Amino acid sequence: MHQLTDVEKRLLALHYVLPIPMNRLENLYKIDPELVDFQNYSVEELVRILRITLPNAVKLKMKLQQSRTTPYEELYKRHEITPIPFTNPLYPSHLLSLFDPPTVLYMKGDIHILSEKYKIAIIGSRKATDYSKQALKLIVPPLVENNVVIVSGLAKGADTMAHKAAISYGGKTIAVLGHGLFHMYPAENRQLAEEMADTQLLITEYPPYVTPERWTFPNRNRIISGLSDAVIVTEAADRSGTMSTVEHALENGKEVYAVPGSVTSELSGGPNKLIDEGARPLWSGYQVIDALTFIHT
């Protein structure tokens, strides 16, 4: 594991029991930048500093006391998890421009993938059809040839197709999870997740014990777009979780590409509407390569 500072070790201890985004910790860092006092704050001080409810402050105080002797570094080392706090040089600078950057990224796999120059998100419906798979045959090979990392969310459908396409063409891929690394969801992607934990990269902002919840998946969408230079949408309904990732991308000035589809297909409603609103229609990965070269020159 990379070397952590004493402050980062204290941050990991806090984040384990209070997994909130960085912007929620601003007050704490203002009054305690070295994080040496937070274990000793009263419940009332925790409410005021962290802007949490009294019941949550009581729970937090109890958890902090219980976890004083927990050997977090040993825990992560044993499970081959690499935690990267936002203060660490390995933390992706792209994410710091988000309104609510992840406080810590927990990683499993080849962390060197994170430092690759180009990353493109490929997302779409959990119900994606063979049309997405065929489109990826035209999109992914040129990206892989040019050392572009494919980022997605390990969900069923389009995400799974994107990860598998990157691997099958000999490329690199990152899965951003909506839960901790002790859990794998969905169950049918367990084998893919295990393969990626060996040769690719799994990333999450949640400590290992956090289970998949309805609210954790929309949260991870900002990380998918935040890590990426651009976002590609294959198939998606007009109103869907995919579109929330697109919104994050647009808010942060990222290029959005959409695969045009049949007007009779509900799953082409999202991409076709995006194209109408200004997204770039995409039919070849070389279109993205040309734009990436322009962005980074």
mmCIF file of C-alpha atoms in Angstrom:
data_model
loop_
_atom_site.group_PDB
_atom_site.id
_atom_site.type_symbol
_atom_site.label_atom_id
_atom_site.label_comp_id
_atom_site.label_asym_id
_atom_site.label_seq_id
_atom_site.Cartn_x
_atom_site.Cartn_y
_atom_site.Cartn_z
ATOM 1 C CA MET A 1 0.000 0.000 0.000
ATOM 2 C CA HIS A 2 1.182 3.551 -0.696
ATOM 3 C CA GLN A 3 2.399 5.626 2.257
ATOM 4 C CA LEU A 4 -0.292 7.513 4.174
ATOM 5 C CA THR A 5 0.373 10.533 6.356
ATOM 6 C CA ASP A 6 -0.793 10.576 9.971
ATOM 7 C CA VAL A 7 -3.561 13.024 9.047
ATOM 8 C CA GLU A 8 -4.735 10.705 6.258
ATOM 9 C CA LYS A 9 -4.797 7.784 8.687
ATOM 10 C CA ARG A 10 -7.027 9.807 11.002
ATOM 11 C CA LEU A 11 -9.237 10.727 8.045
ATOM 12 C CA LEU A 12 -9.645 7.049 7.151
ATOM 13 C CA ALA A 13 -10.734 6.320 10.717
ATOM 14 C CA LEU A 14 -13.323 9.102 10.558
ATOM 15 C CA HIS A 15 -14.545 8.202 7.072
ATOM 16 C CA TYR A 16 -15.027 4.559 8.025
ATOM 17 C CA VAL A 17 -17.764 5.551 10.475
ATOM 18 C CA LEU A 18 -18.895 8.707 8.633
ATOM 19 C CA PRO A 19 -18.734 8.094 4.854
ATOM 20 C CA ILE A 20 -19.757 11.550 3.608
ATOM 21 C CA PRO A 21 -18.445 13.681 0.699
ATOM 22 C CA MET A 22 -15.623 16.151 1.142
ATOM 23 C CA ASN A 23 -17.793 19.289 1.112
ATOM 24 C CA ARG A 24 -19.545 18.060 4.273
ATOM 25 C CA LEU A 25 -16.194 18.064 6.116
ATOM 26 C CA GLU A 26 -15.210 21.659 5.319
ATOM 27 C CA ASN A 27 -16.169 23.005 8.754
ATOM 28 C CA LEU A 28 -14.200 20.263 10.488
ATOM 29 C CA TYR A 29 -11.045 21.023 8.488
ATOM 30 C CA LYS A 30 -11.359 24.735 9.235
ATOM 31 C CA ILE A 31 -11.230 24.214 12.984
ATOM 32 C CA ASP A 32 -9.195 20.986 13.114
ATOM 33 C CA PRO A 33 -7.020 20.713 9.962
ATOM 34 C CA GLU A 34 -4.854 17.970 11.459
ATOM 35 C CA LEU A 35 -7.919 15.975 12.606
ATOM 36 C CA VAL A 36 -6.422 15.502 16.048
ATOM 37 C CA ASP A 37 -9.467 16.524 18.108
ATOM 38 C CA PHE A 38 -12.529 15.034 16.403
ATOM 39 C CA GLN A 39 -12.477 11.907 18.594
ATOM 40 C CA ASN A 40 -13.001 14.159 21.630
ATOM 41 C CA TYR A 41 -15.824 16.406 20.384
ATOM 42 C CA SER A 42 -19.069 16.398 22.306
ATOM 43 C CA VAL A 43 -22.293 15.299 20.626
ATOM 44 C CA GLU A 44 -23.408 18.949 20.433
ATOM 45 C CA GLU A 45 -20.144 19.962 18.745
ATOM 46 C CA LEU A 46 -20.516 17.154 16.196
ATOM 47 C CA VAL A 47 -24.029 18.379 15.343
ATOM 48 C CA ARG A 48 -22.780 21.920 14.764
ATOM 49 C CA ILE A 49 -19.534 21.136 12.943
ATOM 50 C CA LEU A 50 -20.729 18.312 10.691
ATOM 51 C CA ARG A 51 -24.298 19.575 10.203
ATOM 52 C CA ILE A 52 -25.842 16.262 11.227
ATOM 53 C CA THR A 53 -28.878 15.484 13.380
ATOM 54 C CA LEU A 54 -28.609 14.858 17.109
ATOM 55 C CA PRO A 55 -29.467 11.121 16.820
ATOM 56 C CA ASN A 56 -26.814 10.719 14.118
ATOM 57 C CA ALA A 57 -24.297 12.600 16.245
ATOM 58 C CA VAL A 58 -24.991 10.252 19.168
ATOM 59 C CA LYS A 59 -24.433 7.228 16.890
ATOM 60 C CA LEU A 60 -21.278 8.772 15.468
ATOM 61 C CA LYS A 61 -19.853 9.484 18.923
ATOM 62 C CA MET A 62 -20.473 5.882 19.933
ATOM 63 C CA LYS A 63 -18.893 4.502 16.734
ATOM 64 C CA LEU A 64 -15.856 6.755 17.122
ATOM 65 C CA GLN A 65 -15.289 5.473 20.647
ATOM 66 C CA GLN A 66 -15.724 1.848 19.545
ATOM 67 C CA SER A 67 -13.331 2.215 16.616
ATOM 68 C CA ARG A 68 -10.413 3.895 18.414
ATOM 69 C CA THR A 69 -8.282 0.753 18.208
ATOM 70 C CA THR A 70 -9.431 -0.567 14.822
ATOM 71 C CA PRO A 71 -6.322 -1.259 12.661
ATOM 72 C CA TYR A 72 -7.682 0.169 9.403
ATOM 73 C CA GLU A 73 -4.413 -0.104 7.484
ATOM 74 C CA GLU A 74 -4.105 -3.799 8.337
ATOM 75 C CA LEU A 75 -7.750 -4.362 7.432
ATOM 76 C CA TYR A 76 -7.303 -2.844 3.970
ATOM 77 C CA LYS A 77 -3.987 -4.572 3.365
ATOM 78 C CA ARG A 78 -5.481 -7.947 4.246
ATOM 79 C CA HIS A 79 -8.278 -7.460 1.712
ATOM 80 C CA GLU A 80 -5.989 -5.887 -0.932
ATOM 81 C CA ILE A 81 -7.918 -2.610 -0.809
ATOM 82 C CA THR A 82 -6.079 0.650 -1.432
ATOM 83 C CA PRO A 83 -7.708 3.731 0.141
ATOM 84 C CA ILE A 84 -6.861 7.058 -1.508
ATOM 85 C CA PRO A 85 -7.889 10.129 0.560
ATOM 86 C CA PHE A 86 -8.581 13.373 -1.296
ATOM 87 C CA THR A 87 -5.323 14.828 0.081
ATOM 88 C CA ASN A 88 -3.191 12.093 -1.483
ATOM 89 C CA PRO A 89 -1.200 12.706 -4.709
ATOM 90 C CA LEU A 90 -2.787 9.605 -6.277
ATOM 91 C CA TYR A 91 -6.297 11.069 -5.933
ATOM 92 C CA PRO A 92 -7.649 12.044 -9.409
ATOM 93 C CA SER A 93 -7.538 15.832 -9.670
ATOM 94 C CA HIS A 94 -10.588 15.779 -12.011
ATOM 95 C CA LEU A 95 -12.785 14.851 -9.063
ATOM 96 C CA LEU A 96 -11.776 17.866 -6.989
ATOM 97 C CA SER A 97 -13.768 20.102 -9.348
ATOM 98 C CA LEU A 98 -17.018 18.388 -8.319
ATOM 99 C CA PHE A 99 -19.352 20.161 -5.903
ATOM 100 C CA ASP A 100 -19.143 17.154 -3.577
ATOM 101 C CA PRO A 101 -15.922 15.214 -4.261
ATOM 102 C CA PRO A 102 -15.527 11.784 -2.651
ATOM 103 C CA THR A 103 -13.561 12.106 0.592
ATOM 104 C CA VAL A 104 -11.854 8.758 0.047
ATOM 105 C CA LEU A 105 -11.649 6.407 -2.925
ATOM 106 C CA TYR A 106 -11.347 2.724 -2.053
ATOM 107 C CA MET A 107 -9.707 0.737 -4.841
ATOM 108 C CA LYS A 108 -9.072 -2.861 -5.694
ATOM 109 C CA GLY A 109 -6.992 -3.975 -8.663
ATOM 110 C CA ASP A 110 -4.403 -2.203 -10.772
ATOM 111 C CA ILE A 111 -4.313 1.353 -9.358
ATOM 112 C CA HIS A 112 -1.908 2.419 -12.128
ATOM 113 C CA ILE A 113 -4.914 2.460 -14.480
ATOM 114 C CA LEU A 114 -6.089 5.556 -12.645
ATOM 115 C CA SER A 115 -3.084 7.535 -13.876
ATOM 116 C CA GLU A 116 -3.698 6.776 -17.572
ATOM 117 C CA LYS A 117 -4.089 10.004 -19.551
ATOM 118 C CA TYR A 118 -7.423 9.340 -21.313
ATOM 119 C CA LYS A 119 -10.643 7.977 -19.826
ATOM 120 C CA ILE A 120 -14.048 7.705 -21.490
ATOM 121 C CA ALA A 121 -17.289 6.693 -19.751
ATOM 122 C CA ILE A 122 -19.615 4.341 -21.624
ATOM 123 C CA ILE A 123 -23.045 4.053 -20.048
ATOM 124 C CA GLY A 124 -26.589 3.040 -20.909
ATOM 125 C CA SER A 125 -29.655 1.094 -19.910
ATOM 126 C CA ARG A 126 -29.665 -2.009 -17.729
ATOM 127 C CA LYS A 127 -31.994 -3.374 -20.423
ATOM 128 C CA ALA A 128 -29.579 -2.607 -23.272
ATOM 129 C CA THR A 129 -30.040 -4.827 -26.316
ATOM 130 C CA ASP A 130 -27.743 -6.396 -28.878
ATOM 131 C CA TYR A 131 -27.752 -3.002 -30.628
ATOM 132 C CA SER A 132 -25.496 -1.628 -27.856
ATOM 133 C CA LYS A 133 -23.194 -4.624 -28.191
ATOM 134 C CA GLN A 134 -22.903 -4.108 -31.952
ATOM 135 C CA ALA A 135 -22.275 -0.371 -31.498
ATOM 136 C CA LEU A 136 -19.467 -1.081 -29.029
ATOM 137 C CA LYS A 137 -17.710 -3.183 -31.678
ATOM 138 C CA LEU A 138 -17.296 0.055 -33.651
ATOM 139 C CA ILE A 139 -16.580 2.300 -30.668
ATOM 140 C CA VAL A 140 -14.320 0.386 -28.280
ATOM 141 C CA PRO A 141 -11.483 -0.974 -30.506
ATOM 142 C CA PRO A 142 -10.244 2.495 -31.615
ATOM 143 C CA LEU A 143 -10.349 3.655 -27.978
ATOM 144 C CA VAL A 144 -8.342 0.634 -26.803
ATOM 145 C CA GLU A 145 -5.832 1.091 -29.652
ATOM 146 C CA ASN A 146 -5.190 4.602 -28.350
ATOM 147 C CA ASN A 147 -4.837 3.556 -24.679
ATOM 148 C CA VAL A 148 -8.163 5.056 -23.610
ATOM 149 C CA VAL A 149 -9.515 3.581 -20.360
ATOM 150 C CA ILE A 150 -13.211 2.638 -20.414
ATOM 151 C CA VAL A 151 -15.135 3.771 -17.304
ATOM 152 C CA SER A 152 -18.563 2.422 -16.369
ATOM 153 C CA GLY A 153 -20.632 1.287 -13.397
ATOM 154 C CA LEU A 154 -20.690 -2.559 -13.471
ATOM 155 C CA ALA A 155 -24.501 -2.545 -13.713
ATOM 156 C CA LYS A 156 -26.385 -5.018 -15.864
ATOM 157 C CA GLY A 157 -26.813 -4.223 -19.541
ATOM 158 C CA ALA A 158 -24.740 -1.475 -21.181
ATOM 159 C CA ASP A 159 -22.211 -1.162 -18.316
ATOM 160 C CA THR A 160 -21.432 -4.882 -18.413
ATOM 161 C CA MET A 161 -21.101 -4.783 -22.210
ATOM 162 C CA ALA A 162 -18.677 -1.825 -21.966
ATOM 163 C CA HIS A 163 -16.414 -3.494 -19.381
ATOM 164 C CA LYS A 164 -16.399 -6.804 -21.268
ATOM 165 C CA ALA A 165 -15.700 -5.115 -24.601
ATOM 166 C CA ALA A 166 -12.716 -3.248 -23.135
ATOM 167 C CA ILE A 167 -11.295 -6.483 -21.702
ATOM 168 C CA SER A 168 -11.957 -8.562 -24.834
ATOM 169 C CA TYR A 169 -10.127 -6.040 -27.027
ATOM 170 C CA GLY A 170 -7.145 -6.005 -24.647
ATOM 171 C CA GLY A 171 -7.893 -2.632 -23.060
ATOM 172 C CA LYS A 172 -8.190 -1.264 -19.539
ATOM 173 C CA THR A 173 -11.429 -0.564 -17.702
ATOM 174 C CA ILE A 174 -12.572 0.972 -14.402
ATOM 175 C CA ALA A 175 -15.818 0.059 -12.620
ATOM 176 C CA VAL A 176 -17.231 2.663 -10.238
ATOM 177 C CA LEU A 177 -19.349 0.872 -7.630
ATOM 178 C CA GLY A 178 -22.311 2.093 -5.623
ATOM 179 C CA HIS A 179 -21.353 0.062 -2.534
ATOM 180 C CA GLY A 180 -18.387 -1.158 -0.517
ATOM 181 C CA LEU A 181 -15.852 -3.685 -1.777
ATOM 182 C CA PHE A 182 -17.014 -6.431 0.614
ATOM 183 C CA HIS A 183 -20.181 -6.653 -1.492
ATOM 184 C CA MET A 184 -20.633 -7.312 -5.201
ATOM 185 C CA TYR A 185 -23.755 -6.207 -7.022
ATOM 186 C CA PRO A 186 -25.452 -7.363 -9.141
ATOM 187 C CA ALA A 187 -24.864 -11.023 -8.260
ATOM 188 C CA GLU A 188 -24.619 -12.053 -11.925
ATOM 189 C CA ASN A 189 -21.578 -9.789 -12.309
ATOM 190 C CA ARG A 190 -19.628 -11.318 -9.438
ATOM 191 C CA GLN A 191 -17.275 -13.210 -11.785
ATOM 192 C CA LEU A 192 -16.672 -10.067 -13.870
ATOM 193 C CA ALA A 193 -16.012 -8.046 -10.691
ATOM 194 C CA GLU A 194 -13.518 -10.640 -9.443
ATOM 195 C CA GLU A 195 -11.723 -10.609 -12.798
ATOM 196 C CA MET A 196 -11.587 -6.807 -12.720
ATOM 197 C CA ALA A 197 -10.291 -6.848 -9.140
ATOM 198 C CA ASP A 198 -7.327 -8.891 -10.433
ATOM 199 C CA THR A 199 -6.430 -7.226 -13.727
ATOM 200 C CA GLN A 200 -8.520 -4.030 -14.015
ATOM 201 C CA LEU A 201 -9.748 -1.581 -11.357
ATOM 202 C CA LEU A 202 -12.739 -1.319 -9.019
ATOM 203 C CA ILE A 203 -13.399 2.045 -7.333
ATOM 204 C CA THR A 204 -15.918 3.169 -4.741
ATOM 205 C CA GLU A 205 -16.321 6.086 -2.348
ATOM 206 C CA TYR A 206 -17.902 3.802 0.253
ATOM 207 C CA PRO A 207 -16.023 1.937 3.015
ATOM 208 C CA PRO A 208 -15.939 -1.840 2.421
ATOM 209 C CA TYR A 209 -18.890 -2.740 4.667
ATOM 210 C CA VAL A 210 -21.455 -0.426 2.955
ATOM 211 C CA THR A 211 -24.221 -2.398 1.249
ATOM 212 C CA PRO A 212 -25.916 -1.501 -2.061
ATOM 213 C CA GLU A 213 -28.814 0.913 -1.486
ATOM 214 C CA ARG A 214 -31.182 2.704 -3.850
ATOM 215 C CA TRP A 215 -29.538 6.075 -3.094
ATOM 216 C CA THR A 216 -25.912 4.955 -3.456
ATOM 217 C CA PHE A 217 -26.103 4.329 -7.211
ATOM 218 C CA PRO A 218 -27.184 7.839 -8.290
ATOM 219 C CA ASN A 219 -24.353 9.146 -6.063
ATOM 220 C CA ARG A 220 -21.705 7.125 -7.899
ATOM 221 C CA ASN A 221 -22.778 8.592 -11.268
ATOM 222 C CA ARG A 222 -20.927 11.849 -10.554
ATOM 223 C CA ILE A 223 -17.710 9.863 -10.096
ATOM 224 C CA ILE A 224 -18.177 8.053 -13.424
ATOM 225 C CA SER A 225 -18.492 11.359 -15.275
ATOM 226 C CA GLY A 226 -15.939 13.112 -13.037
ATOM 227 C CA LEU A 227 -13.196 10.599 -13.861
ATOM 228 C CA SER A 228 -13.877 10.781 -17.602
ATOM 229 C CA ASP A 229 -12.932 13.177 -20.377
ATOM 230 C CA ALA A 230 -16.241 12.482 -22.131
ATOM 231 C CA VAL A 231 -19.365 10.331 -21.777
ATOM 232 C CA ILE A 232 -20.845 7.969 -24.385
ATOM 233 C CA VAL A 233 -24.488 6.865 -24.137
ATOM 234 C CA THR A 234 -25.479 3.737 -26.080
ATOM 235 C CA GLU A 235 -29.127 2.962 -25.274
ATOM 236 C CA ALA A 236 -31.238 4.591 -22.556
ATOM 237 C CA ALA A 237 -34.838 5.540 -21.962
ATOM 238 C CA ASP A 238 -35.611 9.252 -21.981
ATOM 239 C CA ARG A 239 -35.968 9.311 -18.176
ATOM 240 C CA SER A 240 -33.393 7.044 -16.551
ATOM 241 C CA GLY A 241 -30.396 6.845 -14.240
ATOM 242 C CA THR A 242 -28.165 7.057 -17.287
ATOM 243 C CA MET A 243 -29.403 10.572 -17.910
ATOM 244 C CA SER A 244 -28.358 11.654 -14.398
ATOM 245 C CA THR A 245 -24.754 10.747 -15.283
ATOM 246 C CA VAL A 246 -25.112 12.840 -18.424
ATOM 247 C CA GLU A 247 -26.363 15.784 -16.342
ATOM 248 C CA HIS A 248 -23.272 15.525 -14.112
ATOM 249 C CA ALA A 249 -21.077 15.447 -17.212
ATOM 250 C CA LEU A 250 -22.718 18.529 -18.729
ATOM 251 C CA GLU A 251 -22.503 20.433 -15.425
ATOM 252 C CA ASN A 252 -18.755 19.803 -15.432
ATOM 253 C CA GLY A 253 -18.205 20.758 -19.065
ATOM 254 C CA LYS A 254 -17.656 17.249 -20.411
ATOM 255 C CA GLU A 255 -18.373 16.286 -24.022
ATOM 256 C CA VAL A 256 -21.381 13.972 -24.420
ATOM 257 C CA TYR A 257 -21.717 11.488 -27.287
ATOM 258 C CA ALA A 258 -24.852 9.508 -28.077
ATOM 259 C CA VAL A 259 -25.369 6.506 -30.339
ATOM 260 C CA PRO A 260 -28.335 7.341 -32.593
ATOM 261 C CA GLY A 261 -31.006 4.668 -32.751
ATOM 262 C CA SER A 262 -34.319 3.660 -34.215
ATOM 263 C CA VAL A 263 -37.205 6.052 -33.576
ATOM 264 C CA THR A 264 -39.347 3.005 -32.763
ATOM 265 C CA SER A 265 -37.060 1.863 -29.920
ATOM 266 C CA GLU A 266 -37.811 3.177 -26.432
ATOM 267 C CA LEU A 267 -34.143 2.676 -25.527
ATOM 268 C CA SER A 268 -33.071 5.056 -28.282
ATOM 269 C CA GLY A 269 -35.272 7.795 -26.829
ATOM 270 C CA GLY A 270 -32.539 9.032 -24.490
ATOM 271 C CA PRO A 271 -29.664 9.161 -27.026
ATOM 272 C CA ASN A 272 -31.841 10.629 -29.779
ATOM 273 C CA LYS A 273 -33.069 13.366 -27.450
ATOM 274 C CA LEU A 274 -29.485 14.115 -26.364
ATOM 275 C CA ILE A 275 -28.472 14.509 -29.995
ATOM 276 C CA ASP A 276 -31.376 16.877 -30.539
ATOM 277 C CA GLU A 277 -30.146 18.913 -27.545
ATOM 278 C CA GLY A 278 -26.564 19.139 -28.825
ATOM 279 C CA ALA A 279 -24.795 15.858 -27.998
ATOM 280 C CA ARG A 280 -22.503 14.568 -30.727
ATOM 281 C CA PRO A 281 -23.912 11.580 -32.668
ATOM 282 C CA LEU A 282 -21.438 8.704 -32.475
ATOM 283 C CA TRP A 283 -20.865 5.749 -34.786
ATOM 284 C CA SER A 284 -17.076 5.262 -34.505
ATOM 285 C CA GLY A 285 -14.525 5.404 -31.715
ATOM 286 C CA TYR A 286 -12.239 7.417 -33.980
ATOM 287 C CA GLN A 287 -14.561 10.411 -33.578
ATOM 288 C CA VAL A 288 -13.749 10.395 -29.862
ATOM 289 C CA ILE A 289 -10.006 9.989 -30.471
ATOM 290 C CA ASP A 290 -9.956 13.075 -32.694
ATOM 291 C CA ALA A 291 -11.738 15.110 -30.000
ATOM 292 C CA LEU A 292 -9.492 13.799 -27.183
ATOM 293 C CA THR A 293 -6.390 14.809 -29.077
ATOM 294 C CA PHE A 294 -7.860 18.295 -29.422
ATOM 295 C CA ILE A 295 -8.804 18.502 -25.709
ATOM 296 C CA HIS A 296 -5.328 17.510 -24.502
ATOM 297 C CA THR A 297 -3.203 19.566 -26.925
#
